[in-house]
mmCIF file of C-alpha atoms in Angstrom:
data_model
loop_
_atom_site.group_PDB
_atom_site.id
_atom_site.type_symbol
_atom_site.label_atom_id
_atom_site.label_comp_id
_atom_site.label_asym_id
_atom_site.label_seq_id
_atom_site.Cartn_x
_atom_site.Cartn_y
_atom_site.Cartn_z
ATOM 1 C CA MET A 1 -23.837 -48.437 70.475
ATOM 2 C CA GLY A 2 -21.527 -50.495 73.779
ATOM 3 C CA ALA A 3 -22.410 -52.192 76.758
ATOM 4 C CA MET A 4 -25.784 -50.884 78.245
ATOM 5 C CA ILE A 5 -24.930 -52.611 81.433
ATOM 6 C CA GLN A 6 -21.406 -53.594 82.366
ATOM 7 C CA VAL A 7 -20.759 -55.283 85.403
ATOM 8 C CA GLU A 8 -16.745 -55.937 86.901
ATOM 9 C CA HIS A 9 -15.856 -58.146 89.524
ATOM 10 C CA LEU A 10 -18.574 -57.986 91.597
ATOM 11 C CA SER A 11 -19.235 -59.688 95.285
ATOM 12 C CA LYS A 12 -21.915 -59.030 97.852
ATOM 13 C CA ALA A 13 -21.224 -60.740 101.297
ATOM 14 C CA TYR A 14 -24.430 -61.594 103.810
ATOM 15 C CA ALA A 15 -22.174 -62.633 106.674
ATOM 16 C CA ASN A 16 -19.841 -65.843 106.159
ATOM 17 C CA THR A 17 -22.188 -66.215 102.667
ATOM 18 C CA LEU A 18 -20.516 -64.780 99.371
ATOM 19 C CA ALA A 19 -24.572 -64.113 97.570
ATOM 20 C CA VAL A 20 -22.219 -62.563 94.629
ATOM 21 C CA ASP A 21 -18.782 -63.827 94.030
ATOM 22 C CA ASP A 22 -16.138 -61.608 91.676
ATOM 23 C CA LEU A 23 -18.350 -61.997 88.621
ATOM 24 C CA SER A 24 -18.158 -60.011 85.145
ATOM 25 C CA PHE A 25 -20.552 -59.554 82.403
ATOM 26 C CA GLU A 26 -21.975 -57.166 79.906
ATOM 27 C CA VAL A 27 -25.188 -56.521 77.491
ATOM 28 C CA GLN A 28 -25.037 -55.388 75.116
ATOM 29 C CA ALA A 29 -27.802 -52.788 73.515
ATOM 30 C CA GLY A 30 -31.304 -53.807 72.572
ATOM 31 C CA GLU A 31 -30.042 -57.139 73.424
ATOM 32 C CA ILE A 32 -32.396 -59.608 74.908
ATOM 33 C CA LEU A 33 -30.015 -61.535 77.827
ATOM 34 C CA GLY A 34 -31.181 -64.851 79.159
ATOM 35 C CA PHE A 35 -30.062 -64.271 83.318
ATOM 36 C CA LEU A 36 -29.958 -68.757 84.352
ATOM 37 C CA GLY A 37 -29.192 -69.928 87.646
ATOM 38 C CA PRO A 38 -30.345 -72.527 90.166
ATOM 39 C CA ASN A 39 -31.748 -70.873 92.991
ATOM 40 C CA GLY A 40 -29.797 -69.732 95.220
ATOM 41 C CA ALA A 41 -27.490 -68.959 92.783
ATOM 42 C CA GLY A 42 -26.964 -64.743 92.874
ATOM 43 C CA LYS A 43 -29.307 -64.091 90.184
ATOM 44 C CA THR A 44 -32.015 -61.836 91.967
ATOM 45 C CA THR A 45 -29.635 -60.088 94.894
ATOM 46 C CA THR A 46 -27.443 -58.625 91.412
ATOM 47 C CA MET A 47 -30.340 -57.095 89.971
ATOM 48 C CA ARG A 48 -31.307 -55.584 93.216
ATOM 49 C CA ILE A 49 -26.877 -54.188 93.068
ATOM 50 C CA LEU A 50 -27.838 -53.505 89.520
ATOM 51 C CA THR A 51 -31.379 -51.341 90.955
ATOM 52 C CA GLY A 52 -30.032 -50.014 93.985
ATOM 53 C CA PHE A 53 -32.098 -51.862 95.899
ATOM 54 C CA MET A 54 -28.785 -52.552 97.618
ATOM 55 C CA PRO A 55 -25.172 -51.546 97.415
ATOM 56 C CA ALA A 56 -22.595 -54.238 96.508
ATOM 57 C CA THR A 57 -19.680 -55.363 98.700
ATOM 58 C CA SER A 58 -16.752 -55.252 95.990
ATOM 59 C CA GLY A 59 -16.782 -54.143 92.323
ATOM 60 C CA THR A 60 -18.239 -51.223 90.145
ATOM 61 C CA ALA A 61 -21.753 -52.355 87.510
ATOM 62 C CA THR A 62 -22.846 -48.828 85.293
ATOM 63 C CA VAL A 63 -25.701 -48.278 83.723
ATOM 64 C CA ALA A 64 -26.473 -46.630 80.031
ATOM 65 C CA GLY A 65 -23.095 -45.121 81.288
ATOM 66 C CA PHE A 66 -24.259 -44.471 85.087
ATOM 67 C CA ASP A 67 -22.482 -45.526 87.504
ATOM 68 C CA VAL A 68 -24.943 -46.973 90.245
ATOM 69 C CA PHE A 69 -23.552 -46.257 93.753
ATOM 70 C CA LYS A 70 -22.397 -43.061 92.564
ATOM 71 C CA GLN A 71 -25.027 -41.443 90.124
ATOM 72 C CA SER A 72 -28.045 -44.353 91.085
ATOM 73 C CA TYR A 73 -30.684 -41.541 90.275
ATOM 74 C CA ASP A 74 -29.527 -41.159 86.918
ATOM 75 C CA VAL A 75 -29.826 -45.127 86.983
ATOM 76 C CA ARG A 76 -33.249 -45.355 88.166
ATOM 77 C CA LYS A 77 -34.329 -42.438 84.857
ATOM 78 C CA VAL A 78 -33.293 -44.807 82.527
ATOM 79 C CA LEU A 79 -34.439 -48.538 84.069
ATOM 80 C CA GLY A 80 -37.665 -49.879 84.624
ATOM 81 C CA TYR A 81 -37.611 -52.942 87.168
ATOM 82 C CA LEU A 82 -39.949 -55.299 87.508
ATOM 83 C CA PRO A 83 -39.663 -57.583 90.644
ATOM 84 C CA GLU A 84 -40.319 -61.599 90.931
ATOM 85 C CA ASN A 85 -43.478 -60.294 93.588
ATOM 86 C CA VAL A 86 -44.707 -57.265 91.391
ATOM 87 C CA PRO A 87 -45.296 -54.874 94.344
ATOM 88 C CA VAL A 88 -49.279 -52.615 93.879
ATOM 89 C CA TYR A 89 -51.058 -50.631 96.033
ATOM 90 C CA THR A 90 -54.165 -52.974 96.228
ATOM 91 C CA ASP A 91 -56.148 -50.278 97.446
ATOM 92 C CA MET A 92 -56.040 -48.288 94.371
ATOM 93 C CA ARG A 93 -57.136 -48.527 90.555
ATOM 94 C CA VAL A 94 -55.330 -49.856 87.236
ATOM 95 C CA GLU A 95 -55.735 -46.640 85.642
ATOM 96 C CA GLU A 96 -55.072 -44.593 88.839
ATOM 97 C CA TYR A 97 -52.012 -46.409 90.048
ATOM 98 C CA LEU A 98 -49.835 -46.249 86.790
ATOM 99 C CA ARG A 99 -50.601 -42.509 86.842
ATOM 100 C CA TYR A 100 -49.186 -42.460 90.529
ATOM 101 C CA ARG A 101 -45.998 -43.795 88.790
ATOM 102 C CA ALA A 102 -46.098 -41.238 86.390
ATOM 103 C CA LYS A 103 -45.644 -39.010 88.825
ATOM 104 C CA VAL A 104 -42.789 -40.883 90.055
ATOM 105 C CA LYS A 105 -40.690 -41.145 87.149
ATOM 106 C CA GLU A 106 -40.974 -37.412 86.211
ATOM 107 C CA VAL A 107 -43.256 -38.457 83.499
ATOM 108 C CA PRO A 108 -43.660 -34.415 82.510
ATOM 109 C CA ARG A 109 -47.124 -34.183 82.910
ATOM 110 C CA ALA A 110 -48.580 -33.042 79.359
ATOM 111 C CA GLU A 111 -46.996 -36.169 77.760
ATOM 112 C CA ARG A 112 -48.217 -38.804 80.876
ATOM 113 C CA LYS A 113 -51.828 -39.503 79.599
ATOM 114 C CA ASN A 114 -50.805 -41.195 76.298
ATOM 115 C CA ARG A 115 -47.869 -43.047 78.256
ATOM 116 C CA ILE A 116 -50.541 -44.477 80.520
ATOM 117 C CA GLU A 117 -52.916 -45.264 77.261
ATOM 118 C CA SER A 118 -49.693 -46.617 75.324
ATOM 119 C CA ALA A 119 -48.882 -49.206 78.782
ATOM 120 C CA MET A 120 -51.673 -50.014 79.185
ATOM 121 C CA GLU A 121 -52.399 -50.879 75.291
ATOM 122 C CA ARG A 122 -49.101 -52.904 75.280
ATOM 123 C CA CYS A 123 -50.195 -54.656 78.183
ATOM 124 C CA PHE A 124 -53.765 -55.687 77.993
ATOM 125 C CA LEU A 125 -55.151 -53.499 80.453
ATOM 126 C CA LYS A 126 -57.793 -51.534 79.050
ATOM 127 C CA GLU A 127 -60.296 -53.890 79.530
ATOM 128 C CA VAL A 128 -59.924 -53.968 83.501
ATOM 129 C CA ARG A 129 -58.021 -49.581 83.412
ATOM 130 C CA ARG A 130 -61.234 -49.413 86.664
ATOM 131 C CA LYS A 131 -60.648 -52.393 89.006
ATOM 132 C CA LEU A 132 -58.571 -52.781 91.765
ATOM 133 C CA THR A 133 -55.524 -54.019 91.878
ATOM 134 C CA GLY A 134 -55.946 -55.805 95.074
ATOM 135 C CA GLN A 135 -59.354 -58.133 92.606
ATOM 136 C CA LEU A 136 -56.605 -58.604 90.087
ATOM 137 C CA SER A 137 -55.157 -62.381 89.332
ATOM 138 C CA LYS A 138 -51.531 -62.228 89.874
ATOM 139 C CA GLY A 139 -51.007 -62.575 85.499
ATOM 140 C CA PHE A 140 -53.036 -59.207 85.439
ATOM 141 C CA ARG A 141 -50.727 -57.897 88.038
ATOM 142 C CA GLN A 142 -47.683 -58.962 86.612
ATOM 143 C CA ARG A 143 -49.056 -56.693 83.293
ATOM 144 C CA VAL A 144 -49.762 -53.861 86.249
ATOM 145 C CA GLY A 145 -46.186 -53.971 87.645
ATOM 146 C CA LEU A 146 -44.469 -54.352 83.661
ATOM 147 C CA ALA A 147 -46.468 -51.215 81.729
ATOM 148 C CA SER A 148 -45.619 -49.493 84.841
ATOM 149 C CA CYS A 149 -41.929 -50.096 84.549
ATOM 150 C CA LEU A 150 -42.251 -48.747 80.519
ATOM 151 C CA LEU A 151 -44.379 -45.385 81.592
ATOM 152 C CA HIS A 152 -41.068 -43.285 81.286
ATOM 153 C CA ASN A 153 -39.970 -45.397 78.443
ATOM 154 C CA PRO A 154 -36.844 -47.101 79.955
ATOM 155 C CA LYS A 155 -33.630 -47.931 77.903
ATOM 156 C CA ILE A 156 -33.133 -50.689 79.772
ATOM 157 C CA LEU A 157 -35.559 -53.127 81.854
ATOM 158 C CA ILE A 158 -34.462 -56.014 84.229
ATOM 159 C CA LEU A 159 -37.237 -58.014 84.564
ATOM 160 C CA ASP A 160 -36.711 -60.696 87.485
ATOM 161 C CA GLU A 161 -39.384 -64.079 86.842
ATOM 162 C CA PRO A 162 -41.460 -62.195 84.461
ATOM 163 C CA THR A 163 -44.480 -65.070 83.761
ATOM 164 C CA ILE A 164 -43.931 -67.249 87.259
ATOM 165 C CA GLY A 165 -47.454 -67.801 88.101
ATOM 166 C CA LEU A 166 -49.478 -67.321 85.126
ATOM 167 C CA ASP A 167 -51.615 -69.352 83.004
ATOM 168 C CA PRO A 168 -51.076 -70.150 79.700
ATOM 169 C CA THR A 169 -52.179 -68.005 77.815
ATOM 170 C CA GLN A 170 -50.593 -65.070 80.075
ATOM 171 C CA ILE A 171 -47.336 -66.349 79.188
ATOM 172 C CA ARG A 172 -47.777 -66.675 75.280
ATOM 173 C CA ALA A 173 -48.754 -62.666 75.843
ATOM 174 C CA ALA A 174 -45.784 -61.781 78.212
ATOM 175 C CA ARG A 175 -43.991 -63.358 76.095
ATOM 176 C CA SER A 176 -44.880 -62.071 72.666
ATOM 177 C CA LEU A 177 -44.707 -58.668 74.758
ATOM 178 C CA ILE A 178 -40.887 -58.974 76.415
ATOM 179 C CA GLN A 179 -39.764 -60.100 72.544
ATOM 180 C CA SER A 180 -41.523 -56.708 70.284
ATOM 181 C CA LEU A 181 -39.396 -54.855 73.022
ATOM 182 C CA GLY A 182 -36.801 -56.531 72.314
ATOM 183 C CA GLY A 183 -33.760 -53.489 70.068
ATOM 184 C CA GLU A 184 -36.140 -50.816 70.881
ATOM 185 C CA HIS A 185 -34.938 -51.622 75.235
ATOM 186 C CA THR A 186 -32.347 -53.913 76.331
ATOM 187 C CA ILE A 187 -33.697 -56.497 78.238
ATOM 188 C CA LEU A 188 -31.623 -58.706 81.288
ATOM 189 C CA LEU A 189 -34.375 -61.571 81.934
ATOM 190 C CA SER A 190 -34.889 -63.596 84.513
ATOM 191 C CA THR A 191 -36.497 -66.750 84.039
ATOM 192 C CA HIS A 192 -36.308 -70.857 85.491
ATOM 193 C CA ILE A 193 -37.991 -71.879 82.155
ATOM 194 C CA LEU A 194 -35.940 -72.343 79.843
ATOM 195 C CA PRO A 195 -37.193 -73.068 76.819
ATOM 196 C CA GLU A 196 -38.789 -68.957 77.659
ATOM 197 C CA VAL A 197 -34.949 -68.448 76.821
ATOM 198 C CA GLU A 198 -34.507 -70.222 73.850
ATOM 199 C CA MET A 199 -37.656 -68.752 72.461
ATOM 200 C CA LEU A 200 -36.891 -64.794 73.054
ATOM 201 C CA CYS A 201 -32.763 -64.691 74.506
ATOM 202 C CA LYS A 202 -30.173 -64.825 71.964
ATOM 203 C CA ARG A 203 -27.523 -65.210 74.736
ATOM 204 C CA VAL A 204 -27.488 -66.578 78.368
ATOM 205 C CA ILE A 205 -25.642 -66.050 81.093
ATOM 206 C CA ILE A 206 -25.628 -69.117 83.226
ATOM 207 C CA ILE A 207 -24.924 -68.156 87.053
ATOM 208 C CA ASN A 208 -23.355 -70.622 90.209
ATOM 209 C CA ARG A 209 -22.844 -70.345 93.624
ATOM 210 C CA GLY A 210 -22.683 -65.884 92.970
ATOM 211 C CA ARG A 211 -20.066 -66.988 89.563
ATOM 212 C CA VAL A 212 -20.666 -66.974 85.790
ATOM 213 C CA ALA A 213 -19.935 -70.454 84.937
ATOM 214 C CA ASP A 214 -20.793 -70.422 81.559
ATOM 215 C CA GLN A 215 -21.572 -67.632 79.045
ATOM 216 C CA GLY A 216 -23.176 -67.217 74.313
ATOM 217 C CA THR A 217 -25.386 -68.066 71.976
ATOM 218 C CA PRO A 218 -27.929 -71.294 73.091
ATOM 219 C CA ASP A 219 -25.653 -72.965 69.851
ATOM 220 C CA GLU A 220 -22.253 -71.698 71.441
ATOM 221 C CA LEU A 221 -22.842 -73.527 75.195
ATOM 222 C CA THR A 222 -24.213 -76.718 72.190
ATOM 223 C CA GLN A 223 -21.319 -77.019 71.170
ATOM 224 C CA LYS A 224 -19.019 -75.907 73.811
ATOM 225 C CA MET A 225 -20.768 -78.202 75.928
ATOM 226 C CA ARG A 226 -20.179 -81.053 73.054
ATOM 227 C CA GLY A 227 -16.593 -80.555 71.499
ATOM 228 C CA GLY A 228 -18.333 -81.085 68.809
ATOM 229 C CA ASN A 229 -21.926 -81.941 66.141
ATOM 230 C CA ARG A 230 -23.564 -85.258 66.636
ATOM 231 C CA LEU A 231 -25.632 -87.064 64.323
ATOM 232 C CA ARG A 232 -28.432 -89.565 63.995
ATOM 233 C CA ALA A 233 -29.150 -91.795 61.401
ATOM 234 C CA GLU A 234 -31.445 -94.650 60.745
ATOM 235 C CA VAL A 235 -30.401 -97.134 57.292
ATOM 236 C CA ARG A 236 -31.035 -100.187 55.549
ATOM 237 C CA GLY A 237 -28.195 -101.550 53.487
ATOM 238 C CA SER A 238 -24.591 -103.988 54.061
ATOM 239 C CA LYS A 239 -22.682 -102.763 57.673
ATOM 240 C CA GLU A 240 -19.846 -103.928 56.237
ATOM 241 C CA LYS A 241 -20.050 -101.445 52.899
ATOM 242 C CA LEU A 242 -21.669 -98.529 54.973
ATOM 243 C CA GLN A 243 -18.746 -98.781 57.991
ATOM 244 C CA ALA A 244 -16.198 -98.711 54.085
ATOM 245 C CA ALA A 245 -17.894 -95.696 53.102
ATOM 246 C CA LEU A 246 -17.760 -93.679 55.930
ATOM 247 C CA ALA A 247 -14.663 -94.240 56.689
ATOM 248 C CA ARG A 248 -13.503 -91.907 54.250
ATOM 249 C CA ILE A 249 -15.507 -88.860 55.691
ATOM 250 C CA PRO A 250 -11.703 -87.617 57.221
ATOM 251 C CA SER A 251 -14.104 -84.934 59.455
ATOM 252 C CA LEU A 252 -16.268 -87.463 61.238
ATOM 253 C CA ARG A 253 -14.679 -88.646 64.166
ATOM 254 C CA SER A 254 -16.241 -91.007 65.120
ATOM 255 C CA VAL A 255 -19.190 -93.920 64.585
ATOM 256 C CA THR A 256 -21.678 -95.688 67.228
ATOM 257 C CA TRP A 257 -23.439 -98.492 65.598
ATOM 258 C CA ASP A 258 -26.243 -100.742 66.963
ATOM 259 C CA ASP A 259 -27.654 -102.957 63.778
ATOM 260 C CA LYS A 260 -31.265 -103.368 64.434
ATOM 261 C CA ASN A 261 -31.596 -106.570 61.396
ATOM 262 C CA GLY A 262 -29.949 -105.117 59.009
ATOM 263 C CA VAL A 263 -30.966 -101.504 59.817
ATOM 264 C CA GLN A 264 -28.483 -99.815 61.570
ATOM 265 C CA ASP A 265 -28.782 -97.659 64.053
ATOM 266 C CA PHE A 266 -25.900 -95.046 64.798
ATOM 267 C CA THR A 267 -24.381 -91.936 66.419
ATOM 268 C CA LEU A 268 -21.657 -89.919 63.738
ATOM 269 C CA GLU A 269 -19.170 -87.567 65.900
ATOM 270 C CA THR A 270 -18.170 -85.232 63.963
ATOM 271 C CA ASP A 271 -15.120 -82.239 63.885
ATOM 272 C CA PRO A 272 -17.413 -78.690 65.658
ATOM 273 C CA GLY A 273 -18.155 -76.336 63.387
ATOM 274 C CA ARG A 274 -18.308 -78.911 60.125
ATOM 275 C CA ASP A 275 -22.025 -79.509 58.375
ATOM 276 C CA VAL A 276 -21.234 -82.783 57.183
ATOM 277 C CA ARG A 277 -24.690 -84.391 56.351
ATOM 278 C CA GLU A 278 -24.311 -84.091 52.704
ATOM 279 C CA GLU A 279 -21.512 -85.908 52.166
ATOM 280 C CA ILE A 280 -22.364 -89.046 54.724
ATOM 281 C CA SER A 281 -25.534 -88.992 52.846
ATOM 282 C CA THR A 282 -23.375 -89.231 49.678
ATOM 283 C CA ALA A 283 -21.081 -92.246 51.124
ATOM 284 C CA ILE A 284 -24.493 -94.273 52.264
ATOM 285 C CA ILE A 285 -25.867 -93.893 48.834
ATOM 286 C CA GLY A 286 -23.269 -94.527 47.519
ATOM 287 C CA ALA A 287 -22.469 -97.882 49.664
ATOM 288 C CA GLY A 288 -26.351 -99.034 48.750
ATOM 289 C CA GLY A 289 -28.199 -98.015 52.290
ATOM 290 C CA VAL A 290 -30.940 -96.466 51.465
ATOM 291 C CA ILE A 291 -31.726 -93.672 54.309
ATOM 292 C CA ARG A 292 -34.790 -94.349 57.076
ATOM 293 C CA GLU A 293 -33.756 -90.660 59.412
ATOM 294 C CA LEU A 294 -30.533 -88.503 58.791
ATOM 295 C CA HIS A 295 -30.586 -85.982 61.614
ATOM 296 C CA ARG A 296 -28.613 -83.471 64.011
ATOM 297 C CA GLU A 297 -29.094 -83.801 67.785
ATOM 298 C CA THR A 298 -28.707 -80.807 69.746
ATOM 299 C CA LEU A 299 -28.417 -80.524 73.352
ATOM 300 C CA THR A 300 -31.749 -79.142 74.338
ATOM 301 C CA LEU A 301 -30.499 -74.827 77.031
ATOM 302 C CA GLU A 302 -31.654 -77.991 79.965
ATOM 303 C CA ASP A 303 -29.115 -80.074 79.156
ATOM 304 C CA ILE A 304 -26.078 -77.204 78.755
ATOM 305 C CA PHE A 305 -27.383 -76.013 82.327
ATOM 306 C CA VAL A 306 -27.831 -79.053 84.490
ATOM 307 C CA ARG A 307 -24.578 -80.312 82.937
ATOM 308 C CA ILE A 308 -22.298 -76.734 83.718
ATOM 309 C CA THR A 309 -24.187 -76.149 87.610
ATOM 310 C CA THR A 310 -24.233 -80.406 88.028
ATOM 311 C CA GLN A 311 -20.492 -80.525 86.877
ATOM 312 C CA GLU A 312 -19.374 -77.034 89.542
#
């Protein structure tokens, strides 16, 4: 189906500051893409440009094939946007507010009731349907904002910090909902909660100072940052025999040893893309060693994020 969001050489300047600086990326149909970056990196500015809230200084952007600058009305028909601070009319009841939003979004009259019921059910709002939005907790307001996004069944959702300020139970419910929306909808998800990205997103774009600092799956970013695989092992046995046995494995780049009274605690670096755990375990056992522990060491997305944004 191709790219549902395509951004090419996008820039946005405020006076002498470039909030977005020659930014290019795309989001494929049905994908949940994690949009990461430190505060001030340009994430929210990019989202506001894509949703038609503000113009860019230069560059192009299309959403579902529509130009966000020349066809903004068409873009809004296929797009649902949840800003970080959800704007709701505090003197309207939940159901009343969603009815009003359905009219604004031009949902056909015959479909409004079903769409509102469906959105309330998906966002767990039925129990508060008659409450004033001004009396709701932040968690419920977030849900009202997300329900509002879904009323016109948009192809694309842009969610800016959708779980910020929620309690753990609400966060779990919100993540479950977002996960269920993937595939049916294309989602651009901005968040500071890195485990959330690992849980929900197959691909990640990290931006820093208005530019793409890196992108790929969490696994691809790990491999790129490390340049290979790293294994940790704890083995009881003769250091000399173990060293000789491991030296015969061609894809093993280096071994760092720490001898603790006959127990070898070591780190092994291997070529990228190779899983040599079976070879290593066979070599250790062949050298008379007893494996107490052998596992692949992984960088967390937090490690990757910190390294990318600080080394720039």
